[in-house]
Short mmCIF file of C-alpha atoms and ligand atoms in Angstrom, two decimals:
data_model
loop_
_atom_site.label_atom_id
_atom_site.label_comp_id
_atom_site.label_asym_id
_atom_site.label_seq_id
_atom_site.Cartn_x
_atom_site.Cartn_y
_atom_site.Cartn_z
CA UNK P 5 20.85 36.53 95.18
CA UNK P 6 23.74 35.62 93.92
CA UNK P 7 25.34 32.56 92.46
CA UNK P 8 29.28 31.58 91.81
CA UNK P 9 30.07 28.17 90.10
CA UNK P 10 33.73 28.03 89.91
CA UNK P 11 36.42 25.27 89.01
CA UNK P 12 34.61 24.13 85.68
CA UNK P 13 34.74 24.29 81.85
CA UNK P 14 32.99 25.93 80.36
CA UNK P 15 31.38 25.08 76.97
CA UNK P 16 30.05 26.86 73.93
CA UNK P 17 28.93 26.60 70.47
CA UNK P 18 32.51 27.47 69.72
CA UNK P 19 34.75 25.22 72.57
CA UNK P 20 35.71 24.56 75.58
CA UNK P 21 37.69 26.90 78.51
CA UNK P 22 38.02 26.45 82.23
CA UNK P 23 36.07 29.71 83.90
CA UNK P 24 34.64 30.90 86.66
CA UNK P 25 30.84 32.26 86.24
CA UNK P 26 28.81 34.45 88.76
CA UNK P 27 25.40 35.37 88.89
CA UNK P 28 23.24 38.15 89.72
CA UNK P 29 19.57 38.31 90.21
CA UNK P 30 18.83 36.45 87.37
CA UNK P 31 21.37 36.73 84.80
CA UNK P 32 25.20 35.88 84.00
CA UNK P 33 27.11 38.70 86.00
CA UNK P 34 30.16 37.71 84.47
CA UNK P 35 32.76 35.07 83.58
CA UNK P 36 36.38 35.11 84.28
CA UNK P 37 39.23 33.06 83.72
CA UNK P 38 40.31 30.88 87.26
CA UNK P 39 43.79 32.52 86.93
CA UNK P 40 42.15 36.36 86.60
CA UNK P 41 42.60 37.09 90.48
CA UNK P 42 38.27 37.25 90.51
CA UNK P 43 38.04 34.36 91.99
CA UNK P 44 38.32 35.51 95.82
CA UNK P 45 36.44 38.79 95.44
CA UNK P 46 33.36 36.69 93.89
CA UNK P 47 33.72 34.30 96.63
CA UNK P 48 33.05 36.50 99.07
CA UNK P 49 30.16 38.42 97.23
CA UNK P 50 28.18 35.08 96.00
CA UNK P 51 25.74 33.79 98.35
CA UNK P 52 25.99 30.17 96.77
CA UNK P 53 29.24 28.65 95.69
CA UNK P 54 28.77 25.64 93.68
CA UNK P 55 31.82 23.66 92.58
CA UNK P 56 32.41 22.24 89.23
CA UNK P 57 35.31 20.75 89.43
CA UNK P 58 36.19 18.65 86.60
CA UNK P 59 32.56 19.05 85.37
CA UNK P 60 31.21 21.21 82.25
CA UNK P 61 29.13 23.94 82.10
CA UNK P 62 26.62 24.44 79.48
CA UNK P 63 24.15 26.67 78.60
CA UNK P 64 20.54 25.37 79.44
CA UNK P 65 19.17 22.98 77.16
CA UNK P 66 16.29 24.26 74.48
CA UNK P 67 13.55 21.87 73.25
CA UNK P 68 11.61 23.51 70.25
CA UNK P 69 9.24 20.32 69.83
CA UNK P 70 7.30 19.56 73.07
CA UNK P 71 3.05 18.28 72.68
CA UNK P 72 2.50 18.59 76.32
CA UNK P 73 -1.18 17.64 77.36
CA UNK P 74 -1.76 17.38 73.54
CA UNK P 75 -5.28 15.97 72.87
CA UNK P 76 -5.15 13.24 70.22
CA UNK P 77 -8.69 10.83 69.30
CA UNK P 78 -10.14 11.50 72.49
CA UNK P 79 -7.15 11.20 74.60
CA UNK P 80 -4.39 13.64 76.00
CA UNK P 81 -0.46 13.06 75.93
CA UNK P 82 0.21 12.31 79.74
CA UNK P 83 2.35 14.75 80.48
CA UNK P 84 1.03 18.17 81.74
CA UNK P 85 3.19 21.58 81.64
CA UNK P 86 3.60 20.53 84.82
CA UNK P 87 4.86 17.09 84.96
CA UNK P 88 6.61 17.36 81.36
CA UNK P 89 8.44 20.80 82.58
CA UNK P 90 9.83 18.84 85.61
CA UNK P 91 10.61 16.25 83.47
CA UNK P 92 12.97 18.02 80.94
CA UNK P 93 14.67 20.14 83.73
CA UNK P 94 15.67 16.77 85.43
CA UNK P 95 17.88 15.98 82.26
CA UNK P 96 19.40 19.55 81.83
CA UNK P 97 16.61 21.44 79.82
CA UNK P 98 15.87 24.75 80.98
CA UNK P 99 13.49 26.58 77.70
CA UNK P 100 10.81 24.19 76.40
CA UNK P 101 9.22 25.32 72.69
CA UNK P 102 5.71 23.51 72.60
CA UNK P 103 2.58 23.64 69.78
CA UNK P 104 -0.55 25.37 70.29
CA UNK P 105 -2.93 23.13 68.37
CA UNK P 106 -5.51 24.70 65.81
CA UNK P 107 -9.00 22.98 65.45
CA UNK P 108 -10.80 23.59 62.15
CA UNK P 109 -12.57 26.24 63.45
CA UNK P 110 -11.28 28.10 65.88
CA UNK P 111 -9.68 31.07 65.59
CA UNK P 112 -5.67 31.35 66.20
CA UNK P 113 -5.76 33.68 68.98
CA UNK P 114 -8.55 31.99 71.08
CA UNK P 115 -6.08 28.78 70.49
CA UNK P 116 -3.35 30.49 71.71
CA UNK P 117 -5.35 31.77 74.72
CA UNK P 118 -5.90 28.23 75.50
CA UNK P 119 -2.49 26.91 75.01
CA UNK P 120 -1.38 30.57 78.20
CA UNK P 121 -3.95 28.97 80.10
CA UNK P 122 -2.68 25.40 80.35
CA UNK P 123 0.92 26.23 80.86
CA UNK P 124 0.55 29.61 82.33
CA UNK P 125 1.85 29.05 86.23
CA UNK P 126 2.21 25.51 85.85
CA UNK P 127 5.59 25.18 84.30
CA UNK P 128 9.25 24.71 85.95
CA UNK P 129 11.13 26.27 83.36
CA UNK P 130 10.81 29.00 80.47
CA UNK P 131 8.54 28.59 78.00
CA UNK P 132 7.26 29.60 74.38
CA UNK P 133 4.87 28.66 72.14
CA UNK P 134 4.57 27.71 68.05
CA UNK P 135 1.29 27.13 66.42
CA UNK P 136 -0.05 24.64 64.37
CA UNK P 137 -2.54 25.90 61.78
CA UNK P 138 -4.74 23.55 60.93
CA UNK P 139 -7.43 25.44 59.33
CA UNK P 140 -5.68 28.08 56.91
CA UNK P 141 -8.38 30.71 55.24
CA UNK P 142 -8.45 34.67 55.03
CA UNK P 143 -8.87 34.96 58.56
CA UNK P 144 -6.59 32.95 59.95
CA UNK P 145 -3.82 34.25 57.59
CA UNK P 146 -4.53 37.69 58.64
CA UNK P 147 -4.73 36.42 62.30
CA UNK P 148 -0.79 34.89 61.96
CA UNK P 149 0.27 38.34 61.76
CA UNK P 150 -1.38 38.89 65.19
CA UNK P 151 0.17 35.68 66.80
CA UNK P 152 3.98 37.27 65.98
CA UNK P 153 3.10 40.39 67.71
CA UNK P 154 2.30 37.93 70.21
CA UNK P 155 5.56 36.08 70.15
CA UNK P 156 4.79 33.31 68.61
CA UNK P 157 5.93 33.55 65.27
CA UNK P 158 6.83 29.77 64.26
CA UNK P 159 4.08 28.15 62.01
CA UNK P 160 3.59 24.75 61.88
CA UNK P 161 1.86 22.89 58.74
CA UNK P 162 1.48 19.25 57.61
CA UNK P 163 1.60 17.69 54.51
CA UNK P 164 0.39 14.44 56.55
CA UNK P 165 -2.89 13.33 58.15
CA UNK P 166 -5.21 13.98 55.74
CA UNK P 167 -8.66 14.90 57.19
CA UNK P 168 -7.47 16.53 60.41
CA UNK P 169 -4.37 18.78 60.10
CA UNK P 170 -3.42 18.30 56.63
CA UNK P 171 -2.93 21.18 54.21
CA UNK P 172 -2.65 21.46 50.55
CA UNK P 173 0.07 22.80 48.67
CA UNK P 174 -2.04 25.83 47.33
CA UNK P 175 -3.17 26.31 51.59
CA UNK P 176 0.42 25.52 52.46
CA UNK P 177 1.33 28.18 49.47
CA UNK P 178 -1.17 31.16 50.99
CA UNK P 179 1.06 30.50 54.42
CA UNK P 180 4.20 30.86 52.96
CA UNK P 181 3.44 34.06 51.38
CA UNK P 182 2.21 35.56 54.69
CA UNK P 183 5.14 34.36 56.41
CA UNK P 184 7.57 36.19 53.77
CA UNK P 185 5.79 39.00 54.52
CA UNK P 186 5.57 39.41 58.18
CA UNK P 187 9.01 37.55 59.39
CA UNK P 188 8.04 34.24 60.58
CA UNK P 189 9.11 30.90 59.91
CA UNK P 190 7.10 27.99 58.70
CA UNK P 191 7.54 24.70 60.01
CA UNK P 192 6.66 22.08 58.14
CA UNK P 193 5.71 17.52 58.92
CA UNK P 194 6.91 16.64 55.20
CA UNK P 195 5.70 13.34 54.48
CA UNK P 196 3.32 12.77 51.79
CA UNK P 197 0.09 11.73 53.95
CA UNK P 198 -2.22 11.20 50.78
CA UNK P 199 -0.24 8.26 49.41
CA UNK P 200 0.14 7.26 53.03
CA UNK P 201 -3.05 6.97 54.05
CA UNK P 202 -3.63 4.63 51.17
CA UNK P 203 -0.93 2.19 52.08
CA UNK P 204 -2.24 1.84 55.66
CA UNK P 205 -5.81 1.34 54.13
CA UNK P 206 -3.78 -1.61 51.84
CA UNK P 207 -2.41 -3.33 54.86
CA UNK P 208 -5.27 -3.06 57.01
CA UNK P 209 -7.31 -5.19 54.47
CA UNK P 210 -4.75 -7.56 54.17
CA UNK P 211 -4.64 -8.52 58.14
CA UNK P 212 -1.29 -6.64 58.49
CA UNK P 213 -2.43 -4.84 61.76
CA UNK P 214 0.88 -5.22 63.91
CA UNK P 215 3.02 -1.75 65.16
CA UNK P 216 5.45 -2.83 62.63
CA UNK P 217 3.40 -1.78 59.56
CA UNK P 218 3.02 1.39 61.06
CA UNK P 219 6.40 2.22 60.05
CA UNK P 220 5.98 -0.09 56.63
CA UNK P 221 3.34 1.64 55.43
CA UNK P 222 5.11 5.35 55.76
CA UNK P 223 8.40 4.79 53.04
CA UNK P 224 11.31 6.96 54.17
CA UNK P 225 10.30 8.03 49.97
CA UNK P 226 7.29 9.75 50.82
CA UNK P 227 9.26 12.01 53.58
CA UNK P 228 11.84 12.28 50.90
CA UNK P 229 9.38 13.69 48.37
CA UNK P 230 7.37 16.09 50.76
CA UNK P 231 10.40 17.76 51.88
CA UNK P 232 11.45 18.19 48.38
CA UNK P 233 7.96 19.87 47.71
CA UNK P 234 7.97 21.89 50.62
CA UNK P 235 11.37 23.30 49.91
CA UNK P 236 10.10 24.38 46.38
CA UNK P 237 7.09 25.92 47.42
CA UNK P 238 9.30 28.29 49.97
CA UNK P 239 11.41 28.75 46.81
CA UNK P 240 8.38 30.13 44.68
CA UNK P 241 6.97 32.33 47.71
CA UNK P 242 10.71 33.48 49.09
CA UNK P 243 9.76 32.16 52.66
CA UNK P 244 12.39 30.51 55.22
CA UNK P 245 10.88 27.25 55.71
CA UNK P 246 12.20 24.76 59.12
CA UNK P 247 11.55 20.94 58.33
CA UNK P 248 10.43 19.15 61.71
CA UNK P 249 11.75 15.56 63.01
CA UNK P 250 13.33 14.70 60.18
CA UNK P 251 14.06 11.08 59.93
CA UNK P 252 16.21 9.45 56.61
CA UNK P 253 18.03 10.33 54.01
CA UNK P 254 15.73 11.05 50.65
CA UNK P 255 14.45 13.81 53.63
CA UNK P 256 18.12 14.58 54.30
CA UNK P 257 19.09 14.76 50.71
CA UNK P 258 15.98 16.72 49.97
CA UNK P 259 17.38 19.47 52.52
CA UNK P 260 20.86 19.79 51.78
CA UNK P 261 20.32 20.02 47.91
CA UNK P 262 17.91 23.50 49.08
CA UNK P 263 20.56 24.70 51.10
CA UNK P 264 23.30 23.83 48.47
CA UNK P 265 20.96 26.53 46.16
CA UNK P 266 21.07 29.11 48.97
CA UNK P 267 17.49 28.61 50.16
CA UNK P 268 17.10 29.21 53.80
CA UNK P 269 15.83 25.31 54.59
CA UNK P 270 16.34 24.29 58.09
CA UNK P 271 15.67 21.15 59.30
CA UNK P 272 16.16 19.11 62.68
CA UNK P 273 16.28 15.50 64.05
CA UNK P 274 15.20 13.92 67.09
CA UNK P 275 16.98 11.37 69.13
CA UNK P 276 14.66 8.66 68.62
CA UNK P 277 16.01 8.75 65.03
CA UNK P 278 19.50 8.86 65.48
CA UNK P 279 19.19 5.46 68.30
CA UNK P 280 15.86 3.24 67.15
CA UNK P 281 14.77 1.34 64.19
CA UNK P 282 12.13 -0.43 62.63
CA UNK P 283 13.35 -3.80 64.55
CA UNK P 284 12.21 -1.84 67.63
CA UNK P 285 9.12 -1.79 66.50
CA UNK P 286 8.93 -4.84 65.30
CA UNK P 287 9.07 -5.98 69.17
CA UNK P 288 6.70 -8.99 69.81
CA UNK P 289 3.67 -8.48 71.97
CA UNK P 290 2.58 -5.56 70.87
CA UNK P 291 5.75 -3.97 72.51
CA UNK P 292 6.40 -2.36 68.94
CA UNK P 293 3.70 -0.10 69.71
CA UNK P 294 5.86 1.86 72.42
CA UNK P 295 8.37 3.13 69.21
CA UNK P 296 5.33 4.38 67.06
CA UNK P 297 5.41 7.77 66.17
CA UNK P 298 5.62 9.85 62.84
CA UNK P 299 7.65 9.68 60.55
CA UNK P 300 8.55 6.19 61.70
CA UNK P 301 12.07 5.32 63.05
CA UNK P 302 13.92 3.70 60.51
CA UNK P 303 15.96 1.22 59.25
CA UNK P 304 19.48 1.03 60.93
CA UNK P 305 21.49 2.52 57.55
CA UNK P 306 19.54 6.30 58.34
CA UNK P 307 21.10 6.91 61.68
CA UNK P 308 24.82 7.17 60.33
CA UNK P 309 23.20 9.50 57.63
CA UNK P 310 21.52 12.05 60.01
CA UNK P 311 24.80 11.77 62.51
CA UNK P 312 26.63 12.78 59.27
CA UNK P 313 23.94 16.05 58.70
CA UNK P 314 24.41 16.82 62.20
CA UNK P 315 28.22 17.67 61.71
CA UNK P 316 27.66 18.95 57.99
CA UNK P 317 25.00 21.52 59.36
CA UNK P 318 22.39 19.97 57.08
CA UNK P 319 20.22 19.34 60.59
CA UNK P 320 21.05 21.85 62.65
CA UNK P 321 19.16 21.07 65.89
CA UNK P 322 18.18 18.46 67.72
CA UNK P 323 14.47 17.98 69.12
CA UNK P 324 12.77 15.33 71.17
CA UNK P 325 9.00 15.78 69.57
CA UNK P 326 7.94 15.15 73.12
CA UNK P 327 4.52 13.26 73.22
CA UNK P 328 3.88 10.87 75.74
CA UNK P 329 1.24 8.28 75.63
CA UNK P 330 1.08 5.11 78.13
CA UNK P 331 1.76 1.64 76.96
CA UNK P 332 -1.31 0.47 79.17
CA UNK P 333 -5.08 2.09 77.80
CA UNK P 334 -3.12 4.37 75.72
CA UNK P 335 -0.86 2.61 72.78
CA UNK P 336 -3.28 0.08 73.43
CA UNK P 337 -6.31 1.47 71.75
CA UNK P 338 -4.45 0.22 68.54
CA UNK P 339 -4.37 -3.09 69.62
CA UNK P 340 -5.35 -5.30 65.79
CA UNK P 341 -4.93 -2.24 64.06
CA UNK P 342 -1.86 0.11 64.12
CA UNK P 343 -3.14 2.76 62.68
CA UNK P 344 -5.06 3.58 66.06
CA UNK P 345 -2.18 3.83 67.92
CA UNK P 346 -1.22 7.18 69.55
CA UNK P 347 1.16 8.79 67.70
CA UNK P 348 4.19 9.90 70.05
CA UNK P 349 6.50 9.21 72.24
CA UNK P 350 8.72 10.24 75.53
CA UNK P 351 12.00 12.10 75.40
CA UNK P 352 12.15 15.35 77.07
CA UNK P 353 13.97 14.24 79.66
CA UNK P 354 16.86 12.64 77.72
CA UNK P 355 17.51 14.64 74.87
CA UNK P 356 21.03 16.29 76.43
CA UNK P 357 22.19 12.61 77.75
CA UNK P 358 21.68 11.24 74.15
CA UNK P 359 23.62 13.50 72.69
CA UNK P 360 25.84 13.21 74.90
CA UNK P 361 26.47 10.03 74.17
CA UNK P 362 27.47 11.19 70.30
CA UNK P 363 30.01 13.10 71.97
CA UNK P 364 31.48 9.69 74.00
CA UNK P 365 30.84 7.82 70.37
CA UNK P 366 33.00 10.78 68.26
CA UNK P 367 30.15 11.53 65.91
CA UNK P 368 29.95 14.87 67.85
CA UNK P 369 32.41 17.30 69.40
CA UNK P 370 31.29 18.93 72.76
CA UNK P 371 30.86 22.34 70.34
CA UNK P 372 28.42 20.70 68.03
CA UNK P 373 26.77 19.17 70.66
CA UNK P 374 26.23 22.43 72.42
CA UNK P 375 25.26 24.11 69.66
CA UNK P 376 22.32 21.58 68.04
CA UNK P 377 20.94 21.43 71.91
CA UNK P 378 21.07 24.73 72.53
CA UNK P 379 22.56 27.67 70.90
CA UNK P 380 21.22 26.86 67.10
CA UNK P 381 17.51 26.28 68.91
CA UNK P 382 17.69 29.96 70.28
CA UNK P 383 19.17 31.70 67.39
CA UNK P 384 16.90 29.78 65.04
CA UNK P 385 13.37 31.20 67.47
CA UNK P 386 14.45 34.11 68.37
CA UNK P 387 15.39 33.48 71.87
CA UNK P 388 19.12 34.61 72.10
CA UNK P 389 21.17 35.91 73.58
CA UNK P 390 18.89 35.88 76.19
CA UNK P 391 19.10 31.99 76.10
CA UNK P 392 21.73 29.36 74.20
CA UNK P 393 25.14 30.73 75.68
CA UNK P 394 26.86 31.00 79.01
CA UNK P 395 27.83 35.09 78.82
CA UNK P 396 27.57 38.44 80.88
CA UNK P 397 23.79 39.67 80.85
CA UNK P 398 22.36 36.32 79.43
CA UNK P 399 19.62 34.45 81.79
CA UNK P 400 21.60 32.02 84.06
CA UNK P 401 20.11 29.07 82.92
CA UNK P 402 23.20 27.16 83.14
CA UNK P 403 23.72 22.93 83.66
CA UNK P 404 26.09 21.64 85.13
CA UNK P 405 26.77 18.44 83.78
CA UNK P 406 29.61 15.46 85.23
CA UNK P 407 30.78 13.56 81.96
CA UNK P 408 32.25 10.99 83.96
CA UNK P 409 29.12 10.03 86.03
CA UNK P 410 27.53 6.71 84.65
CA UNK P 411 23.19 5.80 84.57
CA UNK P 412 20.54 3.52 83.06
CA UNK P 413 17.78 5.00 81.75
CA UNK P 414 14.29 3.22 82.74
CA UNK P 415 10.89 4.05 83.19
CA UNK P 416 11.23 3.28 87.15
CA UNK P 417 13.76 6.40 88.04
CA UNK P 418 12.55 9.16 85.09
CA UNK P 419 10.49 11.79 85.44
CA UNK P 420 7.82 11.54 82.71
CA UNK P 421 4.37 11.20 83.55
CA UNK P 422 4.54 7.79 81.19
CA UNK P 423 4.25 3.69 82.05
CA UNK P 424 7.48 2.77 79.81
CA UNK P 425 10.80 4.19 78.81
CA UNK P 426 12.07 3.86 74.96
CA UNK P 427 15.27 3.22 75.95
CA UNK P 428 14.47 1.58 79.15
CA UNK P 429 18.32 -0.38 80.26
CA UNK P 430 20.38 1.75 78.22
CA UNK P 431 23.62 2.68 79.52
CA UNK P 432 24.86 6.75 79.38
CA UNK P 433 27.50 7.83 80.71
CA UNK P 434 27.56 11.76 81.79
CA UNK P 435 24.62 13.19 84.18
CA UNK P 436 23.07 16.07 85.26
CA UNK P 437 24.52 17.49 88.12
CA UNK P 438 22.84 20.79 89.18
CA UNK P 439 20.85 22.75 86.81
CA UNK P 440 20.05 26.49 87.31
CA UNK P 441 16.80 28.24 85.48
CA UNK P 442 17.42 32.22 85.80
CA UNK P 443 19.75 31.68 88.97
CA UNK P 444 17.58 29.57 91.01
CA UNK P 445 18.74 26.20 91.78
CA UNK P 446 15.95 23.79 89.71
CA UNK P 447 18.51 20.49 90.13
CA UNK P 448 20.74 19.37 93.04
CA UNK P 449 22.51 16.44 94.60
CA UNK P 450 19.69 14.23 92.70
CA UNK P 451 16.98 16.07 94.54
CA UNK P 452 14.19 18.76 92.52
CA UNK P 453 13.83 22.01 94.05
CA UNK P 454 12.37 23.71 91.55
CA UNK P 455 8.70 24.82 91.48
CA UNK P 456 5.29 25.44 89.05
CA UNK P 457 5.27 28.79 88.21
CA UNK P 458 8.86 29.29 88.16
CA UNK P 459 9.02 29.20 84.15
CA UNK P 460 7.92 31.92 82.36
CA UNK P 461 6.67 32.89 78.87
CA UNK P 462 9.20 33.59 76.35
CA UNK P 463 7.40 36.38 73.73
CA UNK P 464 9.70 35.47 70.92
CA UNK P 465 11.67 37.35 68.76
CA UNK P 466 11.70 36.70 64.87
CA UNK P 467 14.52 34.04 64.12
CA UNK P 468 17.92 35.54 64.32
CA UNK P 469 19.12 32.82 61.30
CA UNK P 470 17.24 35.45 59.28
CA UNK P 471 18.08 38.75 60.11
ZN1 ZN B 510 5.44 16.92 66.90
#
């Protein structure tokens, strides 16, 4: 089988040329200029030929911070592998990253095993696996060694949630250490849940119950100061340390000053960060309850900031932190008292449109915006070349994407498994044309022909930002 997709431009981490690209079996055969005299001879040898004229080609997107089928108090983020696999290969991502969630407990491996058996045949595209450790002791320290030879070698702590996954610096400490020594890189929710979870307990007494004070009670301060704290322990134990869904700028600043030092602190944003604010979920009606995840989105002065670390490099990819819960029975259970709602929020499917949309706004050049979707995620887990670039003998997992084409987002035409959009009327212009997963056609002509089972299990190689 055999694929040619000829007449568009093709785009990279480093620009933008017009090429021709042909597939075999499942990987990039090869890539020639339109001018090269290949053209005809791969014509005749393709099976498929796809045109992209005046469209770009990028490689396939790759989401490191999916919670698919997540449980949380008694319930489960909506999407399955399944549905939230479908989902993200709709809007051009082809490589999901998602968390295998620890219990105090359980071992690492037996949570891993459970984590193959949910996705295992059930997703549309390629997928890997971090874990979250929420239980850190002699064991499970030895047993993080086991999940790398496992590939899975992305920890992920937090300095949040106090009573159910938080860790202490001297637990957070022990990790680091381990993960200096065997190659891995720990991930890290910096916001200073102690002091936290007293403010909530403050505004809870005083009758402040609404969405809003879920983001009120969680100062951009306290993300500031955690990711300060973590970057210092990874300074005392030598580890690489990768700051999740970072949010504002004390968090920002907190990051840049580490990597001003030389210290190999990573961090990434989401979109939901760089588009909403706290006036979203200040929405009347409990609507507010829709934006509530953690940390909060911000006040409007942030999003210019993390734009900003985008081009500087200071966040160098871009996540959706994936984690779906209904409006209806769901974000309802915290109904006169915030700090019951579910935690999360939809975005898989729009991550590469967002963007996008930095692009059509100048705060990102079609480079930059290829590399914090794509090429930085699979250098950063150990997934490329394999993944994150359009070139001979990578996996043709290739989007074709029509920057001219116009849509509105809303909950009645996506994909998600989930009652409400977060950006439901918002205008985008570019689309998803046709996307490919390992040569076979997932997306085309606004029909899904992809299939459960199709994605396979990425065993991970250590990050190549390392090496
Ligand atoms: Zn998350």
């Amino acid at each position: 089988m055999s694929i040619l997709i000829r007449g568009g431009t093709v785009l990279s981490a480093s620009g933008a040329h017009a090429a021709d690209v042909l597939t075999s079996g499942e990987r990039i055969a090869g890539i020639a200029a339109p001018d090269a005299g290949l053209t005809e001879d791969w014509t005749r040898r393709a099976d498929t030929v796809i045109d992209a004229t005046g469209k770009y080609l990028l490689p396939g997107g790759i989401d490191v911070h999916t919670h698919m089928e997540m449980p949380f108090g008694g319930t489960h983020s909506v999407d399955t592998f399944e549905t939230g696999t479908r989902a993200a290969v709709w809007g051009g991502t082809t490589t999901i990253i998602d968390f295998a969630v620890q219990q105090k407990g359980q071992s690492l491996l037996s949570t891993l095993d459970r984590w193959h058996q949910k996705a295992d045949g059930n997703c549309a595209i390629d997928y890997g696996f971090h874990m979250i450790i929420a239980d850190v002791n002699d064991s499970t320290l030895k047993e993080m060694d086991a999940c790398v030879a496992a590939g899975v070698n992305s920890f992920k702590m937090f300095m949040a949630y106090p009573g159910v996954f938080y860790a202490t610096d001297g637990e957070i400490l022990l990790a680091m250490q381990r993960a200096a020594e065997n190659g891995s890189l720990i991930m890290m929710h910096a916001e200073n849940g102690i002091a936290i979870d007293q403010l909530v307990a403050q505004a809870l007494a005083k009758g402040q119950t609404d969405p809003v004070h879920h983001g009120l009670t969680r100062p951009a301060e306290l993300e500031g100061e955690a990711t300060h704290r973590a970057a210092v322990l990874a300074k005392v134990t030598r580890a690489p340390l990768y700051i999740v869904h970072l949010s504002s700028e004390p968090a920002l600043a907190a990051v840049r000053d580490a990597r001003d030092t030389g210290q190999n602190v990573f961090a990434e944003t989401c979109p939901q960060y760089l588009y909403l604010s706290i006036e979203d979920m200040a929405k009347p009606d409990f609507e507010g309850s829709k934006y509530v995840c953690s940390p909060p989105v911000r006040s409007r002065e942030h999003q210019d900031t993390l734009w900003r670390g985008l081009r500087t490099n200071d966040l160098s990819v871009v996540s959706t932190d994936h984690c779906p819960f209904c409006f209806n029975e769901q974000k309802e259970l915290g109904r006169g008292d915030f700090s019951k709602i579910p935690n999360g929020f939809p975005g898989v499917e729009h991550r590469m449109d967002l963007l996008h949309q930095g692009v059509v706004a100048g705060e990102l050049s079609l480079a930059r915006w290829v590399e914090v979707a794509s090429t930085t995620p699979a250098r950063m887990f150990g997934l490329y070349p394999r993944k994150g670039v359009i070139a001979a003998g990578s996996d043709a997992d290739i989007v074709v994407y029509d920057p001219a084409a116009t849509q509105t987002l809303s909950a009645a035409t996506h994909h998600m498994n989930v009652d409400y959009s977060a950006y439901e009327g918002m205008d985008i212009t570019g689309k998803v044309d046709t996307v490919l997963s390992r040569s076979r056609v997932v997306v085309a002509g606004g029909e899904y022909h992809g299939s459960a089972g199709h994605g396979r299990f990425l065993n991970r190689e250590l990050s190549q930002y390392l090496l």
